[in-house]
Amino acid sequence: MNQLLWLIPGAPILGALIIVLLGGFLRYRHVAVLASCAAAAAFLTVLLAWLNGASNTQPLQQTVYTWMAVGDWRPTVGLMLDRLSLVMVSVVSGVGFLIHLYSIAFMAKDNDFRRYYFFLNLFLGGMLLLVLADNLLLLYLGWELVGLCSFALIGFWYRDPVRASAGRKAFITTRIGDLLLALGIFLLFSQFNTLSLPVLFDAISEQWQSNSQLAAITAFMIFAGAIGKSAQIPLQVWLPDAMAGPSPVSALIHAATMVTAGVYLIARMHPLFELTPLVQWTVAAIGAVTVLYGASSALAQNDLKRVLAYSTISQIGYMFLALGCGAYAFALFHLVTHAFFKSLLFLTAGAIIQANNDEHDIHRLGSHGGHSLLMHGCFLVGAASLAGIPVITAGFYSKEAILTAVWPASTGQLLWVIAALGAFLTSIYIFRTYFLLFHNSQKADSTSPTINGLMAWPLYILAILSITAGFVEFPAGWSGPRLWSTWLENEFSAAKHPPLATVYVLQLIASLLPLLGVGIAFLLARREKAGYRIPLSDFLRDGWKFDATYKIVLVGGYFKLAHFFKLIESLLIDAMLHKMTRGYKVFATYCRTGFEYGVLNRGLNGLLSGLRFGHAQLSTAQNGLLNRYALMICTGAVFLLGYWLW
Amino acid sequence: MMYWLSVLIFLPLSGALLIVLAWHSNVVMARRAVLLFSVAELLIALGLWWFADPGSDGYMYIVRASWIPSMGIQFLLGMDGLSLLLVLLTALLIPIAILVSWHSVKYHWPVFAALLLAIEAGIMGVFLALDLILFYVFWELMLVPMYFLIGLWGHERRLYAAYKFFLFTLTGSLLMLVSILGLYFIHGEQTGIYTFDYFALLHTDLPDTTGMWLMLGFFAAFAVKIPVFPVHSWLPDAHTEAPTAGSIILAGLLLKTGTYGLLRFCLPLFPEDSLEFAPFAMALGIVGILYGAFLALVQEDIKRLIAYSSISHLGFVVLGIYAWNQESLHGAMILILAHGVTTSAMFAIVGMLEERSHTRLLSRLGGLLLPMPRLGTMLLLFTLSAMGMPGLANFVGEFLVLAGVYQISASFAIAGAMGIVAGAIYLLWMYQRAMLGEVNENPAWRDLDLRELSVLAILAILVLWLGLYPAPFLDYLQSPTDIIIELNTVVTTGMEDASH
Amino acid sequence: MIPLSHSLIIAALLFSLGLLIILVRRELLFILMGLEVMFNGAALTAIAAGQYWKNADGQILTIFLTVVTAAELAIALILVWLAFEHLNTTRADKLNLLKDNIDRGPP
């Protein structure tokens, strides 16, 4: 099995390579099937890894080749599959495969399918590489590769400048986070002279004290990278715009997998974070604020996909909250369930939007009426799971686990209140959307567009998982299996929970809030159809005006600075050169009139006429007469003789 | 085996002569001949690579013949790992420049071809010469044909650009000549042996301030060529006005001679003074990185934009060279190669765009991915490489440079890393304006033909190779780096000894 | 035995006679003859000196001189002939093409 690890990221990357090299010769069907087969190969390898005991405590490892070699530092392309990465790999390849299947039907009418499948496969490969990497450098490669694919797929319909700009915005915003992540990596490298994760963890636990400043700085930088990728405040602005991409892409990249890379990164680096309670608390605080931000902004959105985008921001906030409170296993748990129900919601939304001629507005979609039963059912299941309807949905179990674990953390009560409020808002916004979309006067009829078979299967599977995935881990104090936390206990220490009496009270409140939210959402949807707008709706719709502020302060400032430098270049440097040239010319003119003409030329002319005079005198001797020459020779000889003799 | 080094220099020279004499009015034959010569040169370079022993210490090949013995001038060529890679880069980029100009050069093809070969000879000589006078001769030899290349086949303001280019570089190289002579006489006085032999001069014991002045003389010449921040203003003009082949050679090779000079001469000849100067040089590098990135953002002309991005990237190289440790030096050398390949490819693509649309202005392009998917994809690849996407060429260099710089000074590394983000900003902006959006004008775009595609494919493969598996290249750079690192440790231990 | 002084006086006379011819005559052929006479004077000195010193060097020198003179004369006669053919004259005062002419300037 060790030798087959490379196939997990390798298969999709090979698929991408084949598409880019031979794509010109292939038809849509072939490309789509090829890409799906590549994804399937990755998924099957993961299954094989499960069967072959990847779930052992000993991680599987494979070194593919040495990437660079600088002195005695030789970072490799090395893969490592432990339980943490096994969870990620399973989710990524599984959901990835389903979304490839879904895309076959979804993208059938697009002419640019080669580019789509190329980037989709490349994304899958990059993401799998990211989670399998055994050193930070390779992880960074995967990290940037998925960022690139995200950029390319957001701007997939590039002829619309808005969409193209959205891709660029996503890339640059995440790159700011990546910059800090890279600096964190540099810091680790300069301290320990290695980037290999196992070696690094040993070194960190040996050399760095708890609360040490270096550890805090490093952890903060890595956290900043995670913020960028996972769209947390203050770098969350790119994710709502990222909805410009095709819906399957939104489902795969901007809901299920790539945006959770930050969660994975922090979970992976948890030995570092555990050294610095301050940064850990910051993670939790950012998570909590983001939960509130996402949920409240989603409340006022009219674009179906933007609702889901803000919802994603908010749900990832929960994961960060769990990470910050040390409940790594539960963060991962929520990551998995979220991957299922959110991709279900996105795929359903994609189908609805496509069936209604690219209509994104939920009010208009609602008034269109005709949605097939399958769309209705899938959306309901996804919404219920997202809202965390008690007991029957997966979302309930994972959210409950996180909320319970938050309470005992420092300032845990406050964080719990925010998180519970977030859960309440979540249920309101998603059911508001649901009621606006599906509860209208018209009934679904036989002519309403339906979802064809290949597109439906992923929806079925995801819907089932959105309900059942939660049953592996029952909340604290309940009798029932706790497979998840026991299975991961070698990777992460168990999360704390408050005394059972408190737990039951908290659980009761947290279970009632979503149900209450559904009721409020029903009323809200009815009043909104009558034209009611919630207070602060403009502020919330614009995502707390983050975009506008950034645009003025950062983008405007940056361009101003660039123009300023351009001005400097033209004014100072070029002008100085011009001045120098001018001065040089003036000097040269002066030299010409004064020195050259006045002194040098006159002197030279005098010398010349003198020479000409002398020449004229002497040239009479050279008369060409042979006898005269002979006479001169004789005279000369006589004189010489005379000189010698005397 | 050894004499092949001289062949590397004299083959293109004789080729240039042959073309001018034999086919000065026969374009078809001149094209064939110039391609033949440059490919033969590439094969020789590859052969040298094949037979080179990567593990051997220092130099793989040395050619030594006396030239003007009375003044201690030799014909001394040598090839170590660094020269080898740069020679390979040169031998590769010249045929590519030729193929790119196949149809775009409209008149005087034979003269153009001869000039290209003459430049190749000059650059090869610069990368191989180990006698200072010989080095100077080649340094000037590559200047003159380049002047004519820009001045004769350039765009509207070509004469201005060519003149500026010539004046800047000439001033720098004269300062270097003064320094060479100074070094020669000081060494002669101390040892009684008057020679320009690089190996002999390596261990000259220089008085403090004199050494600094001599070092600055060398640095001036190299800084102009690189170009380092305050003396960069010739580059955008030269790039903008030069024909495509000129831009490729300028960005891909000529700028590299400057950084090569730093690595080969400036640091080894004056280790103490260079170490003293290093913080200033690193600061200049940082300023160059950020300044270039800022200016690139607000350019309308794509070639100018790429020229400023070159300033930014070469800032990384300078930064890495003067950070002076294992990682940063490796990184700087790899970045030299990576930038050579990436930027040449980008200039080639811009040249192809210009051939089709007769404009380089971003505002008049747009939406070109639709009519020209191949060109758009290729440009995306090279743009990504230029902005340091991991897995592509530039990343390896930039990462290693920054990892090395971080160990010297965190603030320099942070400033440098901001340059990478700035790079992403202007390059993506460029890509979006040129390739995405709606098509602005429609002069019957046609996608790349086989010749253009194969040129770019070669460079693309190189970019991927350098990015995904740079280990073989890094192996060649190990011994040159070790030598330079050793200087640093010698100097620092020497200083410590003195202070004790 | 002829005393050395006699031979030297004869030789000096011959030399002076030849020189005179050269200085006075304008015809190239006569000038060549004058040259021959001067050569003979020189040769006679050599022979006389050889005899005086009881040494064969003088005679060897004379033989050499004769040979060289013959060769030189042959070349000179050819030159004279060529001068006549191209310039239609053999008079030395007409053959003044090498005369410096300041007005004509450098060629």
PDB file of C-alpha atoms in Angstrom, chain B residues 159-293:
ATOM      1  CA  LEU B 159      17.584  55.181 -31.637  1.00  0.00           C
ATOM      2  CA  TYR B 160      16.918  56.875 -28.336  1.00  0.00           C
ATOM      3  CA  ALA B 161      16.635  53.518 -26.597  1.00  0.00           C
ATOM      4  CA  ALA B 162      19.731  52.098 -28.227  1.00  0.00           C
ATOM      5  CA  TYR B 163      21.711  55.199 -27.373  1.00  0.00           C
ATOM      6  CA  LYS B 164      20.564  55.123 -23.764  1.00  0.00           C
ATOM      7  CA  PHE B 165      21.357  51.446 -23.472  1.00  0.00           C
ATOM      8  CA  PHE B 166      24.801  51.943 -24.907  1.00  0.00           C
ATOM      9  CA  LEU B 167      25.680  54.925 -22.750  1.00  0.00           C
ATOM     10  CA  PHE B 168      24.532  53.347 -19.498  1.00  0.00           C
ATOM     11  CA  THR B 169      26.310  50.071 -20.017  1.00  0.00           C
ATOM     12  CA  LEU B 170      29.431  51.670 -21.424  1.00  0.00           C
ATOM     13  CA  THR B 171      29.790  53.966 -18.446  1.00  0.00           C
ATOM     14  CA  GLY B 172      29.460  51.021 -16.122  1.00  0.00           C
ATOM     15  CA  SER B 173      31.917  48.888 -17.952  1.00  0.00           C
ATOM     16  CA  LEU B 174      34.507  51.645 -18.105  1.00  0.00           C
ATOM     17  CA  LEU B 175      34.381  51.864 -14.342  1.00  0.00           C
ATOM     18  CA  MET B 176      34.944  48.132 -14.299  1.00  0.00           C
ATOM     19  CA  LEU B 177      37.954  48.498 -16.592  1.00  0.00           C
ATOM     20  CA  VAL B 178      39.470  51.003 -14.193  1.00  0.00           C
ATOM     21  CA  SER B 179      38.925  48.562 -11.356  1.00  0.00           C
ATOM     22  CA  ILE B 180      40.445  45.711 -13.342  1.00  0.00           C
ATOM     23  CA  LEU B 181      43.557  47.751 -13.982  1.00  0.00           C
ATOM     24  CA  GLY B 182      43.725  48.841 -10.369  1.00  0.00           C
ATOM     25  CA  LEU B 183      43.539  45.269  -9.215  1.00  0.00           C
ATOM     26  CA  TYR B 184      46.191  44.278 -11.755  1.00  0.00           C
ATOM     27  CA  PHE B 185      48.672  46.853 -10.558  1.00  0.00           C
ATOM     28  CA  ILE B 186      48.089  46.254  -6.869  1.00  0.00           C
ATOM     29  CA  HIS B 187      48.528  42.542  -7.340  1.00  0.00           C
ATOM     30  CA  GLY B 188      51.615  43.147  -9.456  1.00  0.00           C
ATOM     31  CA  GLU B 189      53.211  45.382  -6.884  1.00  0.00           C
ATOM     32  CA  GLN B 190      52.582  42.933  -4.099  1.00  0.00           C
ATOM     33  CA  THR B 191      53.739  39.756  -5.764  1.00  0.00           C
ATOM     34  CA  GLY B 192      55.861  40.954  -8.671  1.00  0.00           C
ATOM     35  CA  ILE B 193      53.673  38.931 -11.032  1.00  0.00           C
ATOM     36  CA  TYR B 194      51.661  41.117 -13.351  1.00  0.00           C
ATOM     37  CA  THR B 195      48.734  39.027 -14.520  1.00  0.00           C
ATOM     38  CA  PHE B 196      45.006  39.205 -15.232  1.00  0.00           C
ATOM     39  CA  ASP B 197      44.558  35.564 -14.287  1.00  0.00           C
ATOM     40  CA  TYR B 198      41.383  35.208 -12.213  1.00  0.00           C
ATOM     41  CA  PHE B 199      42.797  32.456 -10.052  1.00  0.00           C
ATOM     42  CA  ALA B 200      45.931  34.430  -9.274  1.00  0.00           C
ATOM     43  CA  LEU B 201      44.019  37.578  -8.436  1.00  0.00           C
ATOM     44  CA  LEU B 202      41.632  35.745  -6.138  1.00  0.00           C
ATOM     45  CA  HIS B 203      43.935  35.996  -3.192  1.00  0.00           C
ATOM     46  CA  THR B 204      45.065  39.579  -3.555  1.00  0.00           C
ATOM     47  CA  ASP B 205      45.474  41.313  -0.247  1.00  0.00           C
ATOM     48  CA  LEU B 206      43.755  44.641  -0.729  1.00  0.00           C
ATOM     49  CA  PRO B 207      44.047  47.733   1.442  1.00  0.00           C
ATOM     50  CA  ASP B 208      40.730  48.675   3.004  1.00  0.00           C
ATOM     51  CA  THR B 209      39.424  51.673   1.134  1.00  0.00           C
ATOM     52  CA  THR B 210      41.104  50.760  -2.137  1.00  0.00           C
ATOM     53  CA  GLY B 211      39.417  47.397  -2.099  1.00  0.00           C
ATOM     54  CA  MET B 212      36.067  49.041  -1.522  1.00  0.00           C
ATOM     55  CA  TRP B 213      36.548  51.407  -4.462  1.00  0.00           C
ATOM     56  CA  LEU B 214      37.656  48.623  -6.753  1.00  0.00           C
ATOM     57  CA  MET B 215      34.676  46.529  -5.666  1.00  0.00           C
ATOM     58  CA  LEU B 216      32.358  49.439  -6.360  1.00  0.00           C
ATOM     59  CA  GLY B 217      33.821  49.744  -9.841  1.00  0.00           C
ATOM     60  CA  PHE B 218      32.904  46.159 -10.591  1.00  0.00           C
ATOM     61  CA  PHE B 219      29.572  46.543  -8.875  1.00  0.00           C
ATOM     62  CA  ALA B 220      28.743  49.591 -10.997  1.00  0.00           C
ATOM     63  CA  ALA B 221      29.205  47.676 -14.222  1.00  0.00           C
ATOM     64  CA  PHE B 222      27.174  44.733 -13.014  1.00  0.00           C
ATOM     65  CA  ALA B 223      24.502  46.876 -11.376  1.00  0.00           C
ATOM     66  CA  VAL B 224      23.835  48.662 -14.635  1.00  0.00           C
ATOM     67  CA  LYS B 225      23.470  45.379 -16.447  1.00  0.00           C
ATOM     68  CA  ILE B 226      21.267  43.693 -13.835  1.00  0.00           C
ATOM     69  CA  PRO B 227      19.786  46.466 -13.438  1.00  0.00           C
ATOM     70  CA  VAL B 228      19.734  47.559  -9.818  1.00  0.00           C
ATOM     71  CA  PHE B 229      17.303  50.252  -8.765  1.00  0.00           C
ATOM     72  CA  PRO B 230      18.773  53.679  -9.446  1.00  0.00           C
ATOM     73  CA  VAL B 231      20.417  52.757 -12.738  1.00  0.00           C
ATOM     74  CA  HIS B 232      17.566  50.768 -14.227  1.00  0.00           C
ATOM     75  CA  SER B 233      15.962  53.339 -16.434  1.00  0.00           C
ATOM     76  CA  TRP B 234      17.575  52.126 -19.643  1.00  0.00           C
ATOM     77  CA  LEU B 235      15.884  48.744 -19.358  1.00  0.00           C
ATOM     78  CA  PRO B 236      12.226  49.631 -19.942  1.00  0.00           C
ATOM     79  CA  ASP B 237      13.170  51.764 -22.932  1.00  0.00           C
ATOM     80  CA  ALA B 238      15.460  49.160 -24.404  1.00  0.00           C
ATOM     81  CA  HIS B 239      12.896  46.398 -23.912  1.00  0.00           C
ATOM     82  CA  THR B 240      10.066  48.394 -25.342  1.00  0.00           C
ATOM     83  CA  GLU B 241      11.949  49.430 -28.429  1.00  0.00           C
ATOM     84  CA  ALA B 242      13.904  46.256 -29.103  1.00  0.00           C
ATOM     85  CA  PRO B 243      12.639  43.658 -31.561  1.00  0.00           C
ATOM     86  CA  THR B 244      11.342  40.466 -29.982  1.00  0.00           C
ATOM     87  CA  ALA B 245      14.606  38.627 -30.353  1.00  0.00           C
ATOM     88  CA  GLY B 246      16.380  41.584 -28.797  1.00  0.00           C
ATOM     89  CA  SER B 247      14.060  41.549 -25.819  1.00  0.00           C
ATOM     90  CA  ILE B 248      14.528  37.822 -25.370  1.00  0.00           C
ATOM     91  CA  ILE B 249      18.289  38.134 -25.410  1.00  0.00           C
ATOM     92  CA  LEU B 250      18.220  41.234 -23.268  1.00  0.00           C
ATOM     93  CA  ALA B 251      16.016  39.785 -20.561  1.00  0.00           C
ATOM     94  CA  GLY B 252      17.067  36.195 -20.846  1.00  0.00           C
ATOM     95  CA  LEU B 253      20.802  36.595 -21.147  1.00  0.00           C
ATOM     96  CA  LEU B 254      22.215  40.094 -20.932  1.00  0.00           C
ATOM     97  CA  LEU B 255      20.727  40.829 -17.538  1.00  0.00           C
ATOM     98  CA  LYS B 256      22.110  37.507 -16.373  1.00  0.00           C
ATOM     99  CA  THR B 257      25.645  38.526 -17.240  1.00  0.00           C
ATOM    100  CA  GLY B 258      25.360  41.171 -14.538  1.00  0.00           C
ATOM    101  CA  THR B 259      24.334  38.724 -11.844  1.00  0.00           C
ATOM    102  CA  TYR B 260      26.883  36.254 -13.107  1.00  0.00           C
ATOM    103  CA  GLY B 261      29.523  38.939 -12.785  1.00  0.00           C
ATOM    104  CA  LEU B 262      28.540  39.520  -9.177  1.00  0.00           C
ATOM    105  CA  LEU B 263      28.820  35.834  -8.411  1.00  0.00           C
ATOM    106  CA  ARG B 264      31.989  35.199 -10.371  1.00  0.00           C
ATOM    107  CA  PHE B 265      33.986  38.360  -9.787  1.00  0.00           C
ATOM    108  CA  CYS B 266      32.540  40.790  -7.311  1.00  0.00           C
ATOM    109  CA  LEU B 267      32.139  38.433  -4.371  1.00  0.00           C
ATOM    110  CA  PRO B 268      35.204  36.180  -4.819  1.00  0.00           C
ATOM    111  CA  LEU B 269      37.626  38.962  -5.673  1.00  0.00           C
ATOM    112  CA  PHE B 270      36.575  41.274  -2.868  1.00  0.00           C
ATOM    113  CA  PRO B 271      35.040  39.144  -0.136  1.00  0.00           C
ATOM    114  CA  GLU B 272      35.624  41.538   2.763  1.00  0.00           C
ATOM    115  CA  ASP B 273      34.356  44.590   0.964  1.00  0.00           C
ATOM    116  CA  SER B 274      31.397  42.755  -0.500  1.00  0.00           C
ATOM    117  CA  LEU B 275      30.443  41.562   2.942  1.00  0.00           C
ATOM    118  CA  GLU B 276      30.636  45.099   4.189  1.00  0.00           C
ATOM    119  CA  PHE B 277      28.591  46.272   1.243  1.00  0.00           C
ATOM    120  CA  ALA B 278      26.044  43.431   1.489  1.00  0.00           C
ATOM    121  CA  PRO B 279      23.402  45.242   3.579  1.00  0.00           C
ATOM    122  CA  PHE B 280      23.318  48.133   1.100  1.00  0.00           C
ATOM    123  CA  ALA B 281      23.119  45.773  -1.826  1.00  0.00           C
ATOM    124  CA  MET B 282      20.299  43.847  -0.176  1.00  0.00           C
ATOM    125  CA  ALA B 283      18.460  47.078   0.483  1.00  0.00           C
ATOM    126  CA  LEU B 284      18.902  48.009  -3.178  1.00  0.00           C
ATOM    127  CA  GLY B 285      17.523  44.606  -4.094  1.00  0.00           C
ATOM    128  CA  ILE B 286      14.465  45.137  -1.896  1.00  0.00           C
ATOM    129  CA  VAL B 287      13.862  48.587  -3.311  1.00  0.00           C
ATOM    130  CA  GLY B 288      14.159  47.135  -6.790  1.00  0.00           C
ATOM    131  CA  ILE B 289      11.678  44.377  -6.007  1.00  0.00           C
ATOM    132  CA  LEU B 290       8.988  46.653  -4.672  1.00  0.00           C
ATOM    133  CA  TYR B 291       9.665  49.548  -7.021  1.00  0.00           C
ATOM    134  CA  GLY B 292       9.548  47.317 -10.081  1.00  0.00           C
ATOM    135  CA  ALA B 293       6.354  45.699  -8.865  1.00  0.00           C
TER     136      ALA B 293
END
